[in-house]
Amino acid sequence: MHALGVGLLGLGTVGTGVARVLLGKRAALERRIGRPVEIHHVLVRDTGKRRGVDLAAHLVTDPQAVIADEQTDVVVEVLGGEEPARSLILEAIEHGKHVVTANKEVMAKHGPTILAAAAARGVTVAYEASVGGGIPLIGPFQLDLAANDITSVVGIVNGTTNYILTRMTESRASFADALAEAQELGYAEPDPTNDVEGWDAAYKLAILASLAFGAPVKPEQVFREGITRVSQRDILYAAEMGYRIKLLAIGRLVDGQVETRVHPSLVHLGSMLASVDGSFNAVQVAGDLIGQALFYGRGAGSEPTASAVIADLIALGTSVGRGSPQSRAAETPPLRPMRLLQSRYFLRLLTLDRPGVMAAIATVLGDRGISLASVVQKESVVLGDDVPGAEIVLTTHLANEAAIQDALDTLRHMPVIKTVGSLLRVYE
Ligand SMILES: NC(=O)c1ccc[n+]([C@@H]2O[C@H](COP(=O)([O-])OP(=O)(O)OC[C@H]3O[C@@H](n4cnc5c(N)ncnc54)[C@H](OP(=O)(O)O)[C@@H]3O)[C@@H](O)[C@H]2O)c1
């Protein structure tokens, strides 16, 4: 039987990991797949760069040498970014190649188009590595959880922001210092926008929610708030109240509608998600048959991600299909607008230190059907120009998002309120 021919698009962190494992585990993979795996061509930008792997394959700068090569059975796309990755995946499919990709941005934005093109051409596009690095998530949704009606998928899916929030909690670092440390250690990119503004998590949630609920969710339809405004004060108050602050990606089916949101959340200290620290990821899935399941592990890195890419290659090599990812629901459920969200809220306000302030705030909230669960007011703080002020932290009982936003609008315009420090949602 002829070898399984692999063409690599990219030889960076993930590509190098894939190449190393394919070489290092050559014999074991041949036993598992029933034929050898051979890398023929590898697309890079700079063929002169030193690589951490000793490959016999040709390094090329012309993508056609990889995707149009007769010896290539599977194109492994580990370039990253939207273009040219999206176009090359579609071209590879046109050439009748199977595709394995680690690209969450392309799969989140163009997954339905790409999967439809693959189905029409009779090839498979596998993307286990696009969410959760080494943690199996796509496969379980397509296969192992297929008998369930999924009701929620909630997780910590971005290692960079989890590392930053962990450092802010453990060493009381500021956001800026924790980010700088993450950049030094290589956990954060020089331009961290995608991670800290929640885009990376939104891409991953769009992919997971589409699989879980059968509704194609686009990244821009995910409600998204990053962690840049989470302050040391929020973390301290949350800890006093028995919570950790985590950037959660939350997908839920509520009254037949799909709710998707990424934002910093207060997570109860005793819960499983609160103990997921550093660069680790975890995703909690609820289904009607399984109840709850937790997937936990390394969400990124050369070897964990290579593990997922090569699992897809083995599945393709042995023709064990992973099933159609697009047909979970009989009817596509609609997306749920954020204004309908019911949540508990954490609100930190800086106010003038005067009698009646607390009563005025309670009235604004009460008029909108929002009731208080707890109130913390520490010693006075000094506002600008030596004006005595107070920092007030409130949590609410279950309330409606539209009502709390309306209350915030009113609070922001009240002369006694100096700053609305933060509004965070409590996850229960
Ligand atoms: N890193 C992780 O831990 C991780 C985890 C899960 C998923 N992923 C995903 O895996 C993908 C790859 O990530 P990575 O961290 O391995 O990226 P990376 O280290 O930046 O590597 C990208 C590779 O692609 C090549 N490349 C990029 N654009 C190219 C172009 N236009 N033409 C030719 N070659 C090009 C680069 O060539 P040169 O080497 O010549 O510059 C490099 O070899 C991304 O989609 C990422 O989201 C990464």
Coordinates of C-alpha atoms and ligand atoms in Angstrom, one line a residue:
M1 CA 0.0 0.0 0.0
H2 CA 1.4 3.4 -0.9
A3 CA 2.4 5.8 1.9
L4 CA 0.0 8.4 3.2
G5 CA 1.3 11.6 1.6
V6 CA 1.3 14.7 3.8
G7 CA 1.8 18.3 2.6
L8 CA 2.5 20.8 5.3
L9 CA 1.4 24.4 5.0
G10 CA 3.5 26.1 7.7
L11 CA 6.5 25.0 9.9
G12 CA 6.2 27.2 12.9
T13 CA 5.3 26.2 16.5
V14 CA 2.6 23.7 15.5
G15 CA 4.1 22.6 12.1
T16 CA 7.5 21.8 13.7
G17 CA 5.7 19.8 16.4
V18 CA 3.8 17.8 13.8
A19 CA 6.9 17.2 11.7
R20 CA 8.9 16.0 14.8
V21 CA 6.2 13.6 16.0
L22 CA 5.7 12.2 12.4
L23 CA 9.4 11.5 12.3
G24 CA 9.9 10.4 15.9
K25 CA 6.9 8.1 16.0
R26 CA 7.2 6.9 12.4
A27 CA 7.1 3.1 13.2
A28 CA 4.2 3.4 15.7
L29 CA 2.2 5.5 13.3
E30 CA 2.8 3.1 10.4
R31 CA 1.5 0.2 12.7
R32 CA -1.6 2.3 13.6
I33 CA -2.5 3.5 10.1
G34 CA -1.3 0.4 8.3
R35 CA 1.0 2.4 5.9
P36 CA 3.9 4.8 6.3
V37 CA 3.3 8.6 6.6
E38 CA 5.5 10.8 4.4
I39 CA 5.9 14.5 4.3
H40 CA 6.7 15.6 0.8
H41 CA 6.6 19.4 0.6
V42 CA 6.4 22.1 3.3
L43 CA 5.2 25.7 2.6
V44 CA 7.1 28.4 4.5
R45 CA 7.8 32.1 4.0
D46 CA 11.5 31.8 4.5
T47 CA 13.3 28.7 3.3
G48 CA 16.6 29.9 4.7
K49 CA 15.4 30.0 8.3
R50 CA 16.9 27.5 10.8
R51 CA 14.2 24.9 11.8
G52 CA 14.1 22.8 14.9
V53 CA 13.5 19.6 12.9
D54 CA 15.6 17.7 10.4
L55 CA 13.3 17.1 7.4
A56 CA 14.0 15.3 4.2
A57 CA 10.9 17.1 2.6
H58 CA 11.4 20.1 0.3
L59 CA 10.7 23.5 1.8
V60 CA 8.9 25.6 -0.7
T61 CA 7.4 29.1 -1.0
D62 CA 4.9 28.2 -3.7
P63 CA 1.7 26.8 -2.2
Q64 CA 0.9 24.9 -5.4
A65 CA 3.9 22.7 -4.8
V66 CA 2.1 21.4 -1.8
I67 CA -1.6 21.4 -2.6
A68 CA -1.4 20.3 -6.3
D69 CA 1.2 17.7 -5.7
E70 CA 0.0 14.2 -6.8
Q71 CA 1.7 12.6 -3.9
T72 CA -0.2 14.7 -1.3
D73 CA -3.2 12.9 0.1
V74 CA -3.7 15.2 3.1
V75 CA -2.9 18.9 3.4
V76 CA -2.1 20.0 6.9
E77 CA -2.8 23.7 7.3
V78 CA -0.8 25.2 10.2
L79 CA -0.1 28.7 8.8
G80 CA -2.5 30.7 11.0
G81 CA -4.5 33.8 10.1
E82 CA -7.4 34.2 7.8
E83 CA -5.6 34.6 4.4
P84 CA -4.0 32.9 2.6
A85 CA -5.1 30.0 4.8
R86 CA -8.8 30.1 3.8
S87 CA -8.1 30.2 0.1
L88 CA -5.4 27.5 0.3
I89 CA -7.8 25.1 2.2
L90 CA -10.5 25.7 -0.5
E91 CA -8.0 25.1 -3.3
A92 CA -6.7 21.9 -1.6
I93 CA -10.3 20.7 -1.4
E94 CA -10.8 21.5 -5.2
H95 CA -7.7 19.4 -5.8
G96 CA -9.4 16.5 -4.0
K97 CA -7.1 16.6 -0.9
H98 CA -8.3 15.9 2.6
V99 CA -7.4 18.8 4.9
V100 CA -6.4 18.9 8.6
T101 CA -6.3 22.4 10.1
A102 CA -5.5 24.0 13.5
N103 CA -6.9 27.3 12.3
K104 CA -9.8 28.5 14.6
E105 CA -10.1 31.9 12.9
V106 CA -10.7 30.3 9.5
M107 CA -13.0 27.5 10.9
A108 CA -15.0 30.0 13.0
K109 CA -15.5 32.5 10.1
H110 CA -15.7 30.1 7.2
G111 CA -16.4 26.6 8.6
P112 CA -19.8 26.1 6.9
T113 CA -18.5 27.1 3.5
I114 CA -15.4 24.9 3.8
L115 CA -17.3 21.9 5.2
A116 CA -19.8 22.2 2.4
A117 CA -17.1 22.4 -0.3
A118 CA -15.4 19.3 1.2
A119 CA -18.7 17.4 1.3
A120 CA -19.4 18.3 -2.4
R121 CA -15.9 17.1 -3.4
G122 CA -16.1 13.9 -1.2
V123 CA -13.1 14.8 1.0
T124 CA -12.8 15.4 4.8
V125 CA -11.8 18.6 6.6
A126 CA -10.7 17.7 10.2
Y127 CA -10.1 20.5 12.8
E128 CA -9.6 18.9 16.2
A129 CA -6.5 21.2 16.9
S130 CA -8.5 24.4 16.3
V131 CA -10.1 24.4 19.8
G132 CA -8.4 23.4 23.0
G133 CA -5.0 22.3 21.6
G134 CA -4.4 18.8 22.9
I135 CA -7.8 18.5 24.6
P136 CA -10.2 16.3 22.6
L137 CA -13.3 18.4 22.0
I138 CA -14.3 18.4 18.3
G139 CA -14.1 14.6 18.1
P140 CA -16.3 14.1 21.2
F141 CA -18.9 16.5 19.9
Q142 CA -18.9 14.8 16.4
L143 CA -18.9 11.2 17.7
D144 CA -18.8 10.4 21.4
L145 CA -21.5 12.8 22.6
A146 CA -23.6 12.5 19.4
A147 CA -26.5 10.7 21.3
N148 CA -27.0 13.7 23.6
D149 CA -29.0 16.9 23.3
I150 CA -26.4 19.4 24.5
T151 CA -27.7 22.1 26.8
S152 CA -24.5 24.0 27.6
V153 CA -20.9 24.2 26.8
V154 CA -18.9 26.5 29.1
G155 CA -15.2 26.8 29.3
I156 CA -11.9 28.5 29.8
V157 CA -10.6 28.3 26.2
N158 CA -7.8 30.9 26.1
G159 CA -4.6 30.1 28.0
T160 CA -3.1 33.6 27.6
T161 CA -5.9 35.4 29.4
N162 CA -6.2 32.6 32.0
Y163 CA -2.5 32.9 32.7
I164 CA -2.8 36.7 33.1
L165 CA -5.9 36.5 35.4
T166 CA -4.1 33.7 37.5
R167 CA -1.0 36.0 37.9
M168 CA -3.3 38.9 38.9
T169 CA -4.9 36.7 41.5
E170 CA -1.9 34.9 42.9
S171 CA 0.8 37.6 42.9
R172 CA -1.5 40.6 42.8
A173 CA 0.2 41.8 39.6
S174 CA -1.5 44.5 37.6
F175 CA -3.0 43.7 34.2
A176 CA -0.1 45.4 32.5
D177 CA 2.6 43.6 34.5
A178 CA 0.9 40.2 34.1
L179 CA 0.6 40.7 30.4
A180 CA 4.2 41.7 30.1
E181 CA 5.2 38.5 32.0
A182 CA 3.0 36.4 29.7
Q183 CA 4.7 38.0 26.7
E184 CA 8.2 37.3 28.1
L185 CA 7.3 33.6 28.6
G186 CA 5.9 33.4 25.1
Y187 CA 2.3 32.8 26.3
A188 CA 1.1 36.1 24.8
E189 CA 1.8 37.5 21.3
P190 CA 3.6 40.9 20.9
D191 CA 0.2 42.2 19.8
P192 CA -2.1 40.5 22.4
T193 CA -5.4 42.0 21.1
N194 CA -6.9 38.7 19.8
D195 CA -6.4 37.1 23.2
V196 CA -7.1 39.9 25.7
E197 CA -10.1 41.3 23.8
G198 CA -11.7 37.9 23.7
W199 CA -11.6 37.3 20.0
D200 CA -9.7 34.0 20.2
A201 CA -12.2 32.7 22.8
A202 CA -15.1 33.9 20.5
Y203 CA -13.7 32.0 17.5
K204 CA -13.4 28.8 19.6
L205 CA -16.9 29.3 21.1
A206 CA -18.4 29.9 17.6
I207 CA -16.9 26.5 16.6
L208 CA -18.0 24.7 19.7
A209 CA -21.5 26.2 19.7
S210 CA -22.0 25.3 16.1
L211 CA -21.2 21.7 16.8
A212 CA -23.1 21.5 20.1
F213 CA -26.3 23.2 19.0
G214 CA -26.4 22.7 15.2
A215 CA -26.7 26.5 14.7
P216 CA -23.9 28.1 12.6
V217 CA -22.7 30.8 15.0
K218 CA -20.5 33.5 13.5
P219 CA -17.7 35.0 15.7
E220 CA -19.2 38.5 15.5
Q221 CA -22.6 37.1 16.8
V222 CA -20.9 36.1 20.0
F223 CA -21.3 38.8 22.8
R224 CA -17.7 39.6 23.7
E225 CA -15.9 41.5 26.4
G226 CA -12.2 41.1 27.0
I227 CA -10.2 41.2 30.3
T228 CA -8.5 44.6 29.8
R229 CA -10.8 46.4 32.2
V230 CA -10.6 43.8 35.0
S231 CA -8.7 45.5 37.8
Q232 CA -6.9 44.3 40.9
R233 CA -9.8 45.7 43.0
D234 CA -12.3 43.5 41.2
I235 CA -10.2 40.4 41.8
L236 CA -9.8 41.3 45.5
Y237 CA -13.5 42.0 46.1
A238 CA -14.4 38.8 44.2
A239 CA -12.1 36.8 46.3
E240 CA -13.6 38.2 49.5
M241 CA -17.0 37.2 48.3
G242 CA -15.8 33.6 47.5
Y243 CA -15.2 34.0 43.7
R244 CA -12.4 33.8 41.2
I245 CA -12.6 35.9 38.0
K246 CA -12.2 33.9 34.8
L247 CA -12.7 34.7 31.1
L248 CA -15.5 32.3 30.3
A249 CA -16.8 31.2 26.9
I250 CA -20.5 30.3 27.5
G251 CA -22.8 28.6 25.0
R252 CA -26.3 27.7 26.3
L253 CA -29.6 26.6 24.9
V254 CA -32.2 28.9 26.6
D255 CA -35.9 28.6 25.6
G256 CA -34.9 27.0 22.3
Q257 CA -32.5 29.9 21.5
V258 CA -28.7 29.7 21.4
E259 CA -27.0 32.1 23.8
T260 CA -23.2 32.7 23.2
R261 CA -21.0 35.1 25.2
V262 CA -17.4 35.6 26.2
H263 CA -16.7 37.8 29.1
P264 CA -14.9 37.9 32.5
S265 CA -17.1 36.1 35.0
L266 CA -17.2 35.5 38.7
V267 CA -16.8 31.8 39.3
H268 CA -17.5 30.2 42.7
L269 CA -14.3 29.2 44.4
G270 CA -15.5 25.6 45.0
S271 CA -16.4 25.0 41.3
M272 CA -14.3 23.0 38.9
L273 CA -13.7 25.9 36.6
A274 CA -12.3 28.1 39.4
S275 CA -9.4 25.7 39.9
V276 CA -8.3 25.8 36.2
D277 CA -5.2 27.9 36.5
G278 CA -2.3 29.2 34.4
S279 CA -2.3 28.3 30.7
F280 CA -4.6 25.3 31.2
N281 CA -8.0 25.1 29.5
A282 CA -11.2 23.3 30.5
V283 CA -14.5 22.9 28.9
Q284 CA -17.6 21.7 30.8
V285 CA -20.4 20.1 28.7
A286 CA -23.9 19.3 29.8
G287 CA -26.0 16.8 27.9
D288 CA -29.3 15.1 28.6
L289 CA -27.8 11.7 28.8
I290 CA -24.3 12.3 30.2
G291 CA -25.2 15.0 32.7
Q292 CA -22.0 16.9 33.1
A293 CA -18.6 16.1 31.6
L294 CA -15.3 18.1 32.0
F295 CA -12.5 18.2 29.5
Y296 CA -9.3 19.6 31.0
G297 CA -5.7 19.9 29.8
R298 CA -3.2 21.9 27.8
G299 CA -5.0 24.2 25.4
A300 CA -1.9 25.1 23.3
G301 CA 1.7 24.4 22.7
S302 CA 3.7 22.5 20.1
E303 CA 3.3 19.0 21.3
P304 CA -0.3 19.1 22.6
T305 CA -1.5 20.7 19.4
A306 CA 0.5 18.2 17.3
S307 CA -1.3 15.5 19.2
A308 CA -4.6 16.7 17.9
V309 CA -3.4 17.3 14.3
I310 CA -1.9 13.8 14.2
A311 CA -5.0 12.2 15.7
D312 CA -6.9 13.7 12.7
L313 CA -4.3 12.3 10.3
I314 CA -4.6 8.9 11.8
A315 CA -8.4 9.0 11.6
L316 CA -8.1 10.0 7.9
G317 CA -5.4 7.5 7.2
T318 CA -7.5 4.7 8.6
S319 CA -10.6 6.1 6.9
V320 CA -12.4 6.3 10.2
G321 CA -14.6 9.3 9.4
R322 CA -15.6 11.6 12.2
G323 CA -19.2 12.0 11.1
S324 CA -20.9 15.0 9.8
P325 CA -20.6 17.9 12.1
Q326 CA -23.5 19.9 10.7
S327 CA -26.6 17.9 11.4
R328 CA -27.2 17.8 15.1
A329 CA -30.5 19.7 15.2
A330 CA -33.6 19.0 13.1
E331 CA -34.2 22.8 12.8
T332 CA -31.5 25.4 13.2
P333 CA -32.2 27.1 16.6
P334 CA -32.2 30.9 16.5
L335 CA -29.5 32.9 18.4
R336 CA -30.5 34.5 21.6
P337 CA -30.0 38.3 22.0
M338 CA -27.8 39.3 24.9
R339 CA -30.5 41.7 26.2
L340 CA -32.5 38.6 27.3
L341 CA -29.7 37.3 29.5
Q342 CA -30.6 36.4 33.1
S343 CA -27.6 36.6 35.3
R344 CA -26.4 37.7 38.7
Y345 CA -24.1 40.8 38.5
F346 CA -21.2 42.2 40.4
L347 CA -21.0 46.0 40.3
R348 CA -18.2 48.2 41.6
L349 CA -18.9 52.0 42.0
L350 CA -17.0 55.0 43.2
T351 CA -19.4 57.4 44.8
L352 CA -19.4 60.6 46.9
D353 CA -19.3 59.7 50.7
R354 CA -22.7 61.2 51.6
P355 CA -25.8 60.0 53.4
G356 CA -28.5 58.6 51.1
V357 CA -26.2 57.5 48.3
M358 CA -26.8 53.8 49.0
A359 CA -30.5 54.3 49.1
A360 CA -30.4 56.2 45.7
I361 CA -28.5 53.3 44.1
A362 CA -30.9 50.7 45.5
T363 CA -33.8 52.8 44.2
V364 CA -32.4 52.9 40.6
L365 CA -31.9 49.1 40.7
G366 CA -35.2 48.4 42.4
D367 CA -37.2 50.4 39.9
R368 CA -35.9 48.0 37.3
G369 CA -36.7 44.9 39.2
I370 CA -33.1 44.3 40.3
S371 CA -32.7 43.2 43.9
L372 CA -29.4 43.3 45.8
A373 CA -27.8 40.1 47.2
S374 CA -24.9 41.7 49.0
V375 CA -23.3 45.1 49.6
V376 CA -19.7 45.8 50.6
Q377 CA -18.5 49.3 51.5
K378 CA -15.0 49.7 52.8
E379 CA -13.5 52.7 54.6
S380 CA -13.6 56.0 52.7
V381 CA -11.5 56.6 49.7
V382 CA -10.3 60.0 48.6
L383 CA -11.5 61.1 45.2
G384 CA -9.9 63.9 43.2
D385 CA -9.5 67.4 44.9
D386 CA -9.5 65.7 48.4
V387 CA -13.3 65.0 48.1
P388 CA -14.2 62.1 50.4
G389 CA -15.6 59.2 48.5
A390 CA -16.7 55.6 49.0
E391 CA -16.1 52.4 47.0
I392 CA -19.3 50.3 46.9
V393 CA -19.4 46.7 45.6
L394 CA -22.8 45.1 45.0
T395 CA -23.9 41.8 43.8
T396 CA -27.5 41.3 42.6
H397 CA -29.9 38.4 42.6
L398 CA -30.8 37.1 39.1
A399 CA -31.5 40.1 36.9
N400 CA -32.0 40.9 33.3
E401 CA -29.2 42.3 31.1
A402 CA -31.3 45.0 29.5
A403 CA -32.5 46.1 32.9
I404 CA -29.0 46.3 34.4
Q405 CA -27.6 48.2 31.3
D406 CA -30.5 50.7 31.7
A407 CA -29.7 51.1 35.4
L408 CA -26.0 51.7 34.6
D409 CA -27.0 54.4 32.1
T410 CA -28.9 56.2 34.9
L411 CA -26.2 55.6 37.6
R412 CA -23.5 57.0 35.3
H413 CA -25.4 60.3 35.0
M414 CA -26.1 60.7 38.8
P415 CA -23.9 63.5 40.3
V416 CA -23.2 61.3 43.4
I417 CA -21.7 58.5 41.3
K418 CA -18.1 59.4 40.3
T419 CA -17.2 56.2 38.3
V420 CA -18.8 52.9 37.4
G421 CA -15.7 50.8 38.0
S422 CA -16.9 47.5 36.6
L423 CA -19.8 45.4 35.8
L424 CA -19.1 41.7 35.8
R425 CA -21.4 38.7 35.5
V426 CA -21.5 35.9 38.0
Y427 CA -21.5 32.4 36.5
E428 CA -23.4 29.8 38.4
Ligands
LIG1 N1 0.8 27.7 18.8 C1 -0.1 27.0 19.4 O1 0.1 26.6 20.6 C2 -1.4 26.7 18.7 C3 -2.4 25.9 19.4 C4 -3.6 25.6 18.8 C5 -3.8 26.1 17.5 N2 -2.8 26.8 16.9 C6 -3.1 27.3 15.5 O2 -2.1 26.7 14.6 C7 -1.8 27.6 13.6 C8 -0.4 27.8 13.5 O3 0.1 28.4 14.7 P1 1.7 28.5 15.0 O4 1.7 28.9 16.4 O5 2.4 27.2 14.6 O6 2.1 29.7 14.0 P2 3.6 30.2 13.7 O7 4.6 29.7 14.7 O8 3.5 31.6 13.5 O9 3.9 29.5 12.3 C9 3.4 29.8 11.1 C10 4.1 29.1 10.0 O10 3.4 29.3 8.8 C11 4.3 29.9 7.8 N3 3.6 31.0 7.1 C12 2.7 31.9 7.6 N4 2.2 32.6 6.6 C13 2.7 32.2 5.5 C14 2.5 32.5 4.1 N5 1.7 33.6 3.7 N6 3.2 31.8 3.2 C15 4.0 30.8 3.5 N7 4.2 30.4 4.8 C16 3.6 31.1 5.8 C17 5.5 30.5 8.6 O11 6.6 30.5 7.8 P3 8.1 31.0 8.3 O12 8.5 30.0 9.3 O13 9.0 30.9 7.1 O14 7.9 32.3 8.9 C18 5.6 29.5 9.8 O15 6.4 28.4 9.4 C19 -2.7 28.9 13.8 O16 -3.9 28.8 13.1 C20 -2.9 28.8 15.3 O17 -4.1 29.5 15.7 C21 -1.7 27.2 17.5

